[in-house]
CSV table of C-alpha atoms in Angstrom, one decimal:
chain,number,residue,atom,x,y,z
A,1108,UNK,CA,107.4,38.0,140.0
A,1109,UNK,CA,106.0,41.4,141.0
A,1110,UNK,CA,104.8,42.0,144.5
A,1111,UNK,CA,102.1,44.4,145.4
A,1112,UNK,CA,99.4,45.1,148.0
A,1113,UNK,CA,95.7,45.6,148.1
A,1114,UNK,CA,95.0,48.8,150.1
A,1115,UNK,CA,94.0,47.9,153.6
A,1116,UNK,CA,91.7,50.3,155.5
A,1117,UNK,CA,92.2,48.9,159.0
A,1118,UNK,CA,93.3,51.9,161.0
A,1119,UNK,CA,91.9,54.4,158.5
A,1120,UNK,CA,92.7,55.7,155.1
A,1121,UNK,CA,95.7,57.9,156.0
A,1122,UNK,CA,97.3,55.1,157.8
A,1123,UNK,CA,96.7,52.9,154.8
A,1124,UNK,CA,98.4,55.5,152.6
A,1125,UNK,CA,101.4,55.7,155.0
A,1126,UNK,CA,101.7,52.0,154.8
A,1127,UNK,CA,101.9,52.1,151.0
A,1128,UNK,CA,104.5,54.9,151.2
A,1129,UNK,CA,106.6,52.7,153.6
A,1130,UNK,CA,106.2,49.6,151.4
A,1131,UNK,CA,107.1,51.6,148.3
A,1132,UNK,CA,110.5,52.3,149.9
A,1133,UNK,CA,110.8,48.6,150.7
A,1134,UNK,CA,110.3,47.8,147.0
A,1135,UNK,CA,106.7,46.8,146.2
A,1136,UNK,CA,105.7,47.2,142.6
A,1137,UNK,CA,102.0,47.9,142.7
A,1138,UNK,CA,99.2,49.1,145.0
A,1139,UNK,CA,95.6,48.2,144.1
A,1140,UNK,CA,92.5,50.1,145.3
A,1141,UNK,CA,89.1,48.3,145.3
A,1142,UNK,CA,85.8,50.0,144.7
A,1143,UNK,CA,82.8,47.6,144.8
A,1144,UNK,CA,79.9,49.6,146.4
A,1145,UNK,CA,82.2,51.5,148.9
A,1146,UNK,CA,83.8,54.9,148.5
A,1147,UNK,CA,84.9,55.6,144.9
A,1148,UNK,CA,88.4,54.5,144.1
A,1149,UNK,CA,89.3,57.4,141.9
A,1150,UNK,CA,89.7,60.0,144.6
A,1151,UNK,CA,91.8,57.6,146.7
A,1152,UNK,CA,94.0,56.7,143.7
A,1153,UNK,CA,94.6,60.4,143.0
A,1154,UNK,CA,95.6,61.0,146.6
A,1155,UNK,CA,98.0,58.0,146.4
A,1156,UNK,CA,99.5,59.4,143.2
A,1157,UNK,CA,100.4,62.5,145.1
A,1158,UNK,CA,102.0,60.6,148.0
A,1159,UNK,CA,104.0,58.1,146.0
A,1160,UNK,CA,106.7,58.3,143.2
A,1161,UNK,CA,107.5,54.9,141.8
A,1162,UNK,CA,104.8,52.3,142.7
A,1163,UNK,CA,102.2,51.4,140.0
A,1164,UNK,CA,98.7,52.3,141.0
A,1165,UNK,CA,95.7,50.3,139.8
A,1166,UNK,CA,91.9,50.2,140.2
A,1167,UNK,CA,90.9,46.8,141.5
A,1168,UNK,CA,88.3,47.1,139.9
A,1169,UNK,CA,86.0,49.8,138.3
A,1170,UNK,CA,82.7,48.1,137.5
A,1171,UNK,CA,82.1,48.6,133.7
A,1172,UNK,CA,78.4,49.4,134.0
A,1173,UNK,CA,78.5,52.5,136.1
A,1174,UNK,CA,80.7,54.8,134.0
A,1175,UNK,CA,80.4,55.5,130.3
A,1176,UNK,CA,83.3,54.0,128.3
A,1177,UNK,CA,84.5,57.6,127.5
A,1178,UNK,CA,84.5,58.5,131.2
A,1179,UNK,CA,86.4,55.3,132.0
A,1180,UNK,CA,89.0,56.3,129.4
A,1181,UNK,CA,89.1,59.9,130.7
A,1182,UNK,CA,89.5,58.8,134.3
A,1183,UNK,CA,92.3,56.4,133.4
A,1184,UNK,CA,94.1,59.1,131.4
A,1185,UNK,CA,93.6,61.5,134.3
A,1186,UNK,CA,95.0,59.1,136.9
A,1187,UNK,CA,97.9,58.3,134.5
A,1188,UNK,CA,98.6,62.0,134.2
A,1189,UNK,CA,98.7,62.8,137.9
A,1190,UNK,CA,100.8,59.7,138.6
A,1191,UNK,CA,103.3,60.4,135.8
A,1192,UNK,CA,102.4,57.3,133.9
A,1193,UNK,CA,102.0,54.9,136.8
A,1194,UNK,CA,98.3,53.9,136.5
A,1195,UNK,CA,96.8,50.6,135.4
A,1196,UNK,CA,93.1,50.4,134.6
A,1197,UNK,CA,91.4,47.5,136.3
A,1198,UNK,CA,87.9,46.8,135.2
A,1199,UNK,CA,85.3,44.1,135.8
A,1200,UNK,CA,81.6,43.4,135.6
A,1201,UNK,CA,80.8,43.1,139.4
A,1202,UNK,CA,77.5,41.3,139.6
A,1203,UNK,CA,73.7,41.8,139.2
A,1204,UNK,CA,73.0,42.4,142.9
A,1205,UNK,CA,75.4,45.4,143.0
A,1206,UNK,CA,74.8,46.8,139.5
A,1207,UNK,CA,71.0,46.5,139.5
A,1208,UNK,CA,70.5,46.8,143.2
A,1209,UNK,CA,72.9,49.7,144.1
A,1210,UNK,CA,73.3,51.5,140.7
A,1211,UNK,CA,70.0,50.8,139.1
A,1212,UNK,CA,71.6,49.8,135.8
A,1213,UNK,CA,70.7,46.6,133.9
A,1214,UNK,CA,73.4,43.9,134.1
A,1215,UNK,CA,73.5,42.6,130.6
A,1216,UNK,CA,76.0,41.5,127.9
A,1217,UNK,CA,79.1,41.5,130.1
A,1218,UNK,CA,81.3,40.0,127.4
A,1219,UNK,CA,80.2,42.3,124.6
A,1220,UNK,CA,80.3,45.4,126.7
A,1221,UNK,CA,83.8,44.6,128.0
A,1222,UNK,CA,85.2,44.1,124.5
A,1223,UNK,CA,83.7,47.4,123.3
A,1224,UNK,CA,84.8,49.3,126.3
A,1225,UNK,CA,88.4,48.2,125.8
A,1226,UNK,CA,88.2,49.3,122.2
A,1227,UNK,CA,86.8,52.7,123.1
A,1228,UNK,CA,89.3,53.4,125.8
A,1229,UNK,CA,92.2,52.8,123.5
A,1230,UNK,CA,90.7,55.0,120.8
A,1231,UNK,CA,90.3,57.8,123.4
A,1232,UNK,CA,93.9,57.4,124.5
A,1233,UNK,CA,95.1,57.6,120.9
A,1234,UNK,CA,93.2,60.9,120.6
A,1235,UNK,CA,91.2,59.6,117.7
A,1236,UNK,CA,87.9,61.4,116.9
A,1237,UNK,CA,85.7,59.0,118.8
A,1238,UNK,CA,83.4,57.1,116.5
A,1239,UNK,CA,82.2,53.7,117.6
A,1240,UNK,CA,79.2,51.8,116.1
A,1241,UNK,CA,79.0,48.7,118.3
A,1242,UNK,CA,76.1,46.6,119.5
A,1243,UNK,CA,76.1,48.1,123.0
A,1244,UNK,CA,77.7,51.5,122.5
A,1245,UNK,CA,77.1,54.0,119.7
A,1246,UNK,CA,79.3,57.1,119.8
A,1247,UNK,CA,78.2,59.7,118.7
A,1248,UNK,CA,74.5,58.7,119.2
A,1249,UNK,CA,73.0,57.8,115.8
A,1250,UNK,CA,70.2,59.6,114.1
A,1251,UNK,CA,66.9,59.1,115.8
A,1252,UNK,CA,68.4,59.0,119.3
A,1253,UNK,CA,68.9,62.1,121.4
A,1254,UNK,CA,68.9,65.6,119.9
A,1255,UNK,CA,70.9,64.6,116.8
A,1256,UNK,CA,73.5,67.2,117.7
A,1257,UNK,CA,76.3,64.9,118.9
A,1258,UNK,CA,79.6,65.2,117.1
A,1259,UNK,CA,82.7,63.1,117.0
A,1260,UNK,CA,85.3,64.5,119.4
A,1261,UNK,CA,88.8,63.6,120.6
A,1262,UNK,CA,90.3,64.0,124.0
A,1263,UNK,CA,91.5,67.6,124.5
A,1264,UNK,CA,94.6,66.6,126.5
A,1265,UNK,CA,97.5,64.6,125.3
A,1266,UNK,CA,97.7,61.5,127.5
A,1267,UNK,CA,101.0,60.6,129.1
A,1268,UNK,CA,100.6,57.2,127.4
A,1269,UNK,CA,98.4,56.2,124.5
A,1270,UNK,CA,98.4,52.7,125.8
A,1271,UNK,CA,97.5,52.5,129.5
A,1272,UNK,CA,97.6,48.9,130.7
A,1273,UNK,CA,94.1,47.3,131.2
A,1274,UNK,CA,93.5,44.5,133.6
A,1275,UNK,CA,90.2,42.6,133.6
A,1276,UNK,CA,88.8,40.7,136.6
A,1277,UNK,CA,87.4,37.5,135.1
A,1278,UNK,CA,86.3,34.1,136.4
A,1279,UNK,CA,84.1,32.4,133.9
A,1280,UNK,CA,85.7,30.6,130.9
A,1281,UNK,CA,84.3,32.9,128.2
A,1282,UNK,CA,85.4,36.0,130.2
A,1283,UNK,CA,88.8,34.6,130.9
A,1284,UNK,CA,89.3,33.7,127.2
A,1285,UNK,CA,88.3,37.3,126.3
A,1286,UNK,CA,90.7,38.7,128.8
A,1287,UNK,CA,93.6,36.6,127.5
A,1288,UNK,CA,92.8,37.9,124.0
A,1289,UNK,CA,92.4,41.7,124.6
A,1290,UNK,CA,93.9,42.8,127.9
A,1291,UNK,CA,97.3,43.4,129.3
A,1292,UNK,CA,96.4,41.8,132.6
A,1293,UNK,CA,94.1,39.3,134.2
A,1294,UNK,CA,92.9,39.5,137.8
A,1295,UNK,CA,91.2,36.3,139.0
A,1296,UNK,CA,90.1,35.9,142.6
A,1297,UNK,CA,90.4,33.0,145.1
A,1298,UNK,CA,93.2,31.5,143.0
A,1299,UNK,CA,94.3,27.9,143.7
A,1300,UNK,CA,97.6,27.5,141.9
A,1301,UNK,CA,97.4,23.7,142.1
A,1302,UNK,CA,94.1,23.6,140.1
A,1303,UNK,CA,94.6,26.7,137.9
A,1304,UNK,CA,95.5,24.7,134.8
A,1305,UNK,CA,92.5,22.4,135.0
A,1306,UNK,CA,90.0,25.3,135.7
A,1307,UNK,CA,91.4,28.0,133.4
A,1308,UNK,CA,93.9,26.4,131.1
A,1309,UNK,CA,91.7,25.9,128.1
A,1310,UNK,CA,90.2,29.4,128.3
A,1311,UNK,CA,93.6,31.0,128.6
A,1312,UNK,CA,95.0,29.0,125.7
A,1313,UNK,CA,92.1,29.9,123.5
A,1314,UNK,CA,92.4,33.6,124.3
A,1315,UNK,CA,96.1,33.6,123.9
A,1316,UNK,CA,95.8,32.1,120.4
A,1317,UNK,CA,93.9,35.2,119.3
A,1318,UNK,CA,96.1,37.7,121.3
A,1319,UNK,CA,97.9,40.6,119.6
A,1320,UNK,CA,101.6,40.1,120.2
A,1321,UNK,CA,101.9,43.8,120.8
A,1322,UNK,CA,100.1,43.3,124.1
A,1323,UNK,CA,103.0,41.3,125.5
A,1324,UNK,CA,102.6,38.4,127.9
A,1325,UNK,CA,99.5,38.4,130.0
A,1326,UNK,CA,100.1,39.8,133.5
A,1327,UNK,CA,98.3,37.4,135.9
A,1328,UNK,CA,97.6,39.4,139.1
A,1329,UNK,CA,96.5,37.2,142.1
A,1330,UNK,CA,95.4,38.2,145.6
A,1331,UNK,CA,96.7,36.2,148.5
A,1332,UNK,CA,96.6,36.6,152.3
A,1333,UNK,CA,100.0,36.4,153.9
A,1334,UNK,CA,101.4,35.7,157.4
A,1335,UNK,CA,105.0,34.4,157.8
A,1336,UNK,CA,106.5,32.8,160.8
A,1337,UNK,CA,106.8,29.6,162.9
A,1338,UNK,CA,104.0,28.7,165.2
A,1339,UNK,CA,105.9,30.4,168.0
A,1340,UNK,CA,105.6,33.7,166.2
A,1341,UNK,CA,102.4,33.2,164.2
A,1342,UNK,CA,99.5,31.0,165.1
A,1343,UNK,CA,98.9,29.7,161.6
A,1344,UNK,CA,95.4,28.3,162.2
A,1345,UNK,CA,94.3,31.5,163.9
A,1346,UNK,CA,95.6,33.6,161.0
A,1347,UNK,CA,93.9,31.4,158.4
A,1348,UNK,CA,90.7,31.8,160.3
A,1349,UNK,CA,90.9,35.5,159.6
A,1350,UNK,CA,90.3,34.7,155.9
A,1351,UNK,CA,87.2,32.7,156.4
A,1352,UNK,CA,84.7,35.5,156.9
A,1353,UNK,CA,85.5,36.9,153.4
A,1354,UNK,CA,85.2,33.5,151.8
A,1355,UNK,CA,82.0,32.8,153.6
A,1356,UNK,CA,80.6,36.1,152.4
A,1357,UNK,CA,81.6,35.6,148.8
A,1358,UNK,CA,80.7,31.9,148.5
A,1359,UNK,CA,77.5,32.3,150.4
A,1360,UNK,CA,76.2,35.8,150.0
A,1361,UNK,CA,77.8,37.6,147.1
A,1362,UNK,CA,75.1,36.8,144.6
A,1363,UNK,CA,71.8,35.1,144.4
A,1364,UNK,CA,71.5,31.3,144.0
A,1365,UNK,CA,72.4,30.4,140.5
A,1366,UNK,CA,74.1,33.8,139.9
A,1367,UNK,CA,77.0,33.7,142.4
A,1368,UNK,CA,80.2,33.6,140.4
A,1369,UNK,CA,82.4,32.8,143.4
A,1370,UNK,CA,80.2,29.8,144.3
A,1371,UNK,CA,80.5,28.6,140.7
A,1372,UNK,CA,84.3,28.9,141.0
A,1373,UNK,CA,84.4,26.9,144.2
A,1374,UNK,CA,82.3,24.2,142.5
A,1375,UNK,CA,84.8,24.1,139.6
A,1376,UNK,CA,87.5,23.6,142.2
A,1377,UNK,CA,85.7,20.6,143.5
A,1378,UNK,CA,84.1,22.2,146.5
A,1379,UNK,CA,80.6,22.1,145.2
A,1380,UNK,CA,78.9,20.4,148.1
A,1381,UNK,CA,80.5,22.5,150.7
A,1382,UNK,CA,79.8,25.7,148.6
A,1383,UNK,CA,76.1,24.7,148.5
A,1384,UNK,CA,76.1,24.3,152.3
A,1385,UNK,CA,77.9,27.7,152.9
A,1386,UNK,CA,75.4,29.4,150.6
A,1387,UNK,CA,72.4,27.7,152.2
A,1388,UNK,CA,73.6,28.8,155.7
A,1389,UNK,CA,74.5,32.3,154.7
A,1390,UNK,CA,71.3,33.1,152.8
A,1391,UNK,CA,69.3,31.8,155.7
A,1392,UNK,CA,71.0,34.2,158.1
A,1393,UNK,CA,73.3,31.7,159.8
A,1394,UNK,CA,76.4,33.6,158.9
A,1395,UNK,CA,78.6,32.3,161.7
A,1396,UNK,CA,77.9,28.7,160.7
A,1397,UNK,CA,78.6,29.6,157.0
A,1398,UNK,CA,82.0,31.0,158.0
A,1399,UNK,CA,82.8,27.9,160.1
A,1400,UNK,CA,81.9,25.7,157.1
A,1401,UNK,CA,84.6,27.2,154.9
A,1402,UNK,CA,87.2,24.3,154.5
A,1403,UNK,CA,90.7,24.8,155.7
A,1404,UNK,CA,92.0,23.2,152.5
A,1405,UNK,CA,90.5,25.9,150.4
A,1406,UNK,CA,91.9,28.7,152.6
A,1407,UNK,CA,95.4,27.2,152.8
A,1408,UNK,CA,95.6,26.7,149.1
A,1409,UNK,CA,95.0,30.3,148.2
A,1410,UNK,CA,97.1,31.8,151.0
A,1411,UNK,CA,100.7,32.4,152.0
A,1412,UNK,CA,100.5,31.5,155.6
A,1413,UNK,CA,103.2,29.5,157.5
A,1414,UNK,CA,107.0,29.3,158.0
A,1415,UNK,CA,109.4,31.0,155.5
A,1416,UNK,CA,110.2,27.7,153.8
A,1417,UNK,CA,106.6,26.8,153.3
A,1418,UNK,CA,105.7,30.3,152.0
A,1419,UNK,CA,108.7,30.1,149.5
A,1420,UNK,CA,107.3,26.8,148.2
A,1421,UNK,CA,103.8,28.3,147.8
A,1422,UNK,CA,105.2,31.3,146.0
A,1423,UNK,CA,107.0,29.0,143.6
A,1424,UNK,CA,103.7,27.1,143.1
A,1425,UNK,CA,102.0,30.3,142.2
A,1426,UNK,CA,104.8,31.2,139.7
A,1427,UNK,CA,104.6,27.7,138.2
A,1428,UNK,CA,100.8,28.3,137.7
A,1429,UNK,CA,101.6,31.4,135.6
A,1430,UNK,CA,101.2,34.1,138.3
A,1431,UNK,CA,103.3,37.2,137.5
A,1432,UNK,CA,102.0,39.6,140.2
A,1433,UNK,CA,101.1,38.7,143.8
A,1434,UNK,CA,98.8,41.2,145.5
A,1435,UNK,CA,99.2,40.7,149.3
A,1436,UNK,CA,96.8,41.2,152.1
A,1437,UNK,CA,98.8,40.8,155.3
A,1438,UNK,CA,97.1,39.0,158.2
A,1439,UNK,CA,98.9,41.1,160.7
A,1440,UNK,CA,98.3,42.2,164.3
A,1441,UNK,CA,99.8,45.6,163.7
A,1442,UNK,CA,101.4,47.8,161.1
A,1443,UNK,CA,105.0,46.7,161.9
A,1444,UNK,CA,104.0,43.1,161.4
A,1445,UNK,CA,102.1,43.9,158.2
A,1446,UNK,CA,105.2,45.6,156.8
A,1447,UNK,CA,107.4,42.7,157.9
A,1448,UNK,CA,105.3,40.1,156.1
A,1449,UNK,CA,105.5,42.0,152.9
A,1450,UNK,CA,109.2,42.6,153.2
A,1451,UNK,CA,109.7,38.8,153.7
A,1452,UNK,CA,107.7,38.0,150.6
A,1453,UNK,CA,109.8,40.5,148.7
A,1454,UNK,CA,112.9,38.6,149.8
A,1455,UNK,CA,111.4,35.2,149.0
A,1456,UNK,CA,109.8,35.9,145.6
A,1457,UNK,CA,110.9,33.9,142.6
A,1458,UNK,CA,113.0,35.7,140.1
């Protein structure tokens, strides 16, 4: 099992980078930078590339609607170049509220667009003259669109690798099936290992049946909050409570009613009634009550919080559920504790 971290901005960006550098020496395998509708992740990944030497760097994730497919490919090739072949392209759809509300772009055809984007990126990295006649993207533009002067071009530079790994963030059955078919990696969110097979097993099996063997096994990259210690050292309930605001936001407010992918996932996990309650509270402005309504069972199931023996058991459960990469978010009081938690997971991880 690989161990990585999600970049943590508490204390500022430069402190976050220093933490990555320190953890690289400790042996982490990957660092992931989110984007959402915050600062762009590209500039931060470029900075990280200059400060690190061995750790894999990944976008977690770039929304597919806000960059052209060619620009996504160029950006990935550029980050792979400055990192000497250490970049992984993480992409995802985001959601209608962000794509249409912040970027002013229509949120449509997520499955079709994702498939075509992956095809286009791989053509660009192979330095093929780019010609793509898909339903959603036509490159060059066909006659009757634009000036008519577009020509098929290939990337000027020679990429470090012509096959940069692609990870897709996916939750719904069709998107998960597509990911298992075409991508090197899958990045779900709010992963409950004990229910993974019942929620995603059929979709993963269907996608894997169509998978090109050249892609290798699917790298399943899962986020988990971590705090390790006996109650004397770590107040388990208090640390778990730190996770609830994020869950309250995502289940309650990250999407409109009927279009909240995280609420839908909680429902598939069997928390439908409580997810409805959280959403009702959050959207009515009662955010504190929504956070308090997040069930302890859900938080514990997706976290690594408790004594060493318990955390070792949970890591084994994640591995048994098919997880190959754990992306850690330390629930730490300070930098030293944050580093200690990650180092302990490195020592406990399954082979």
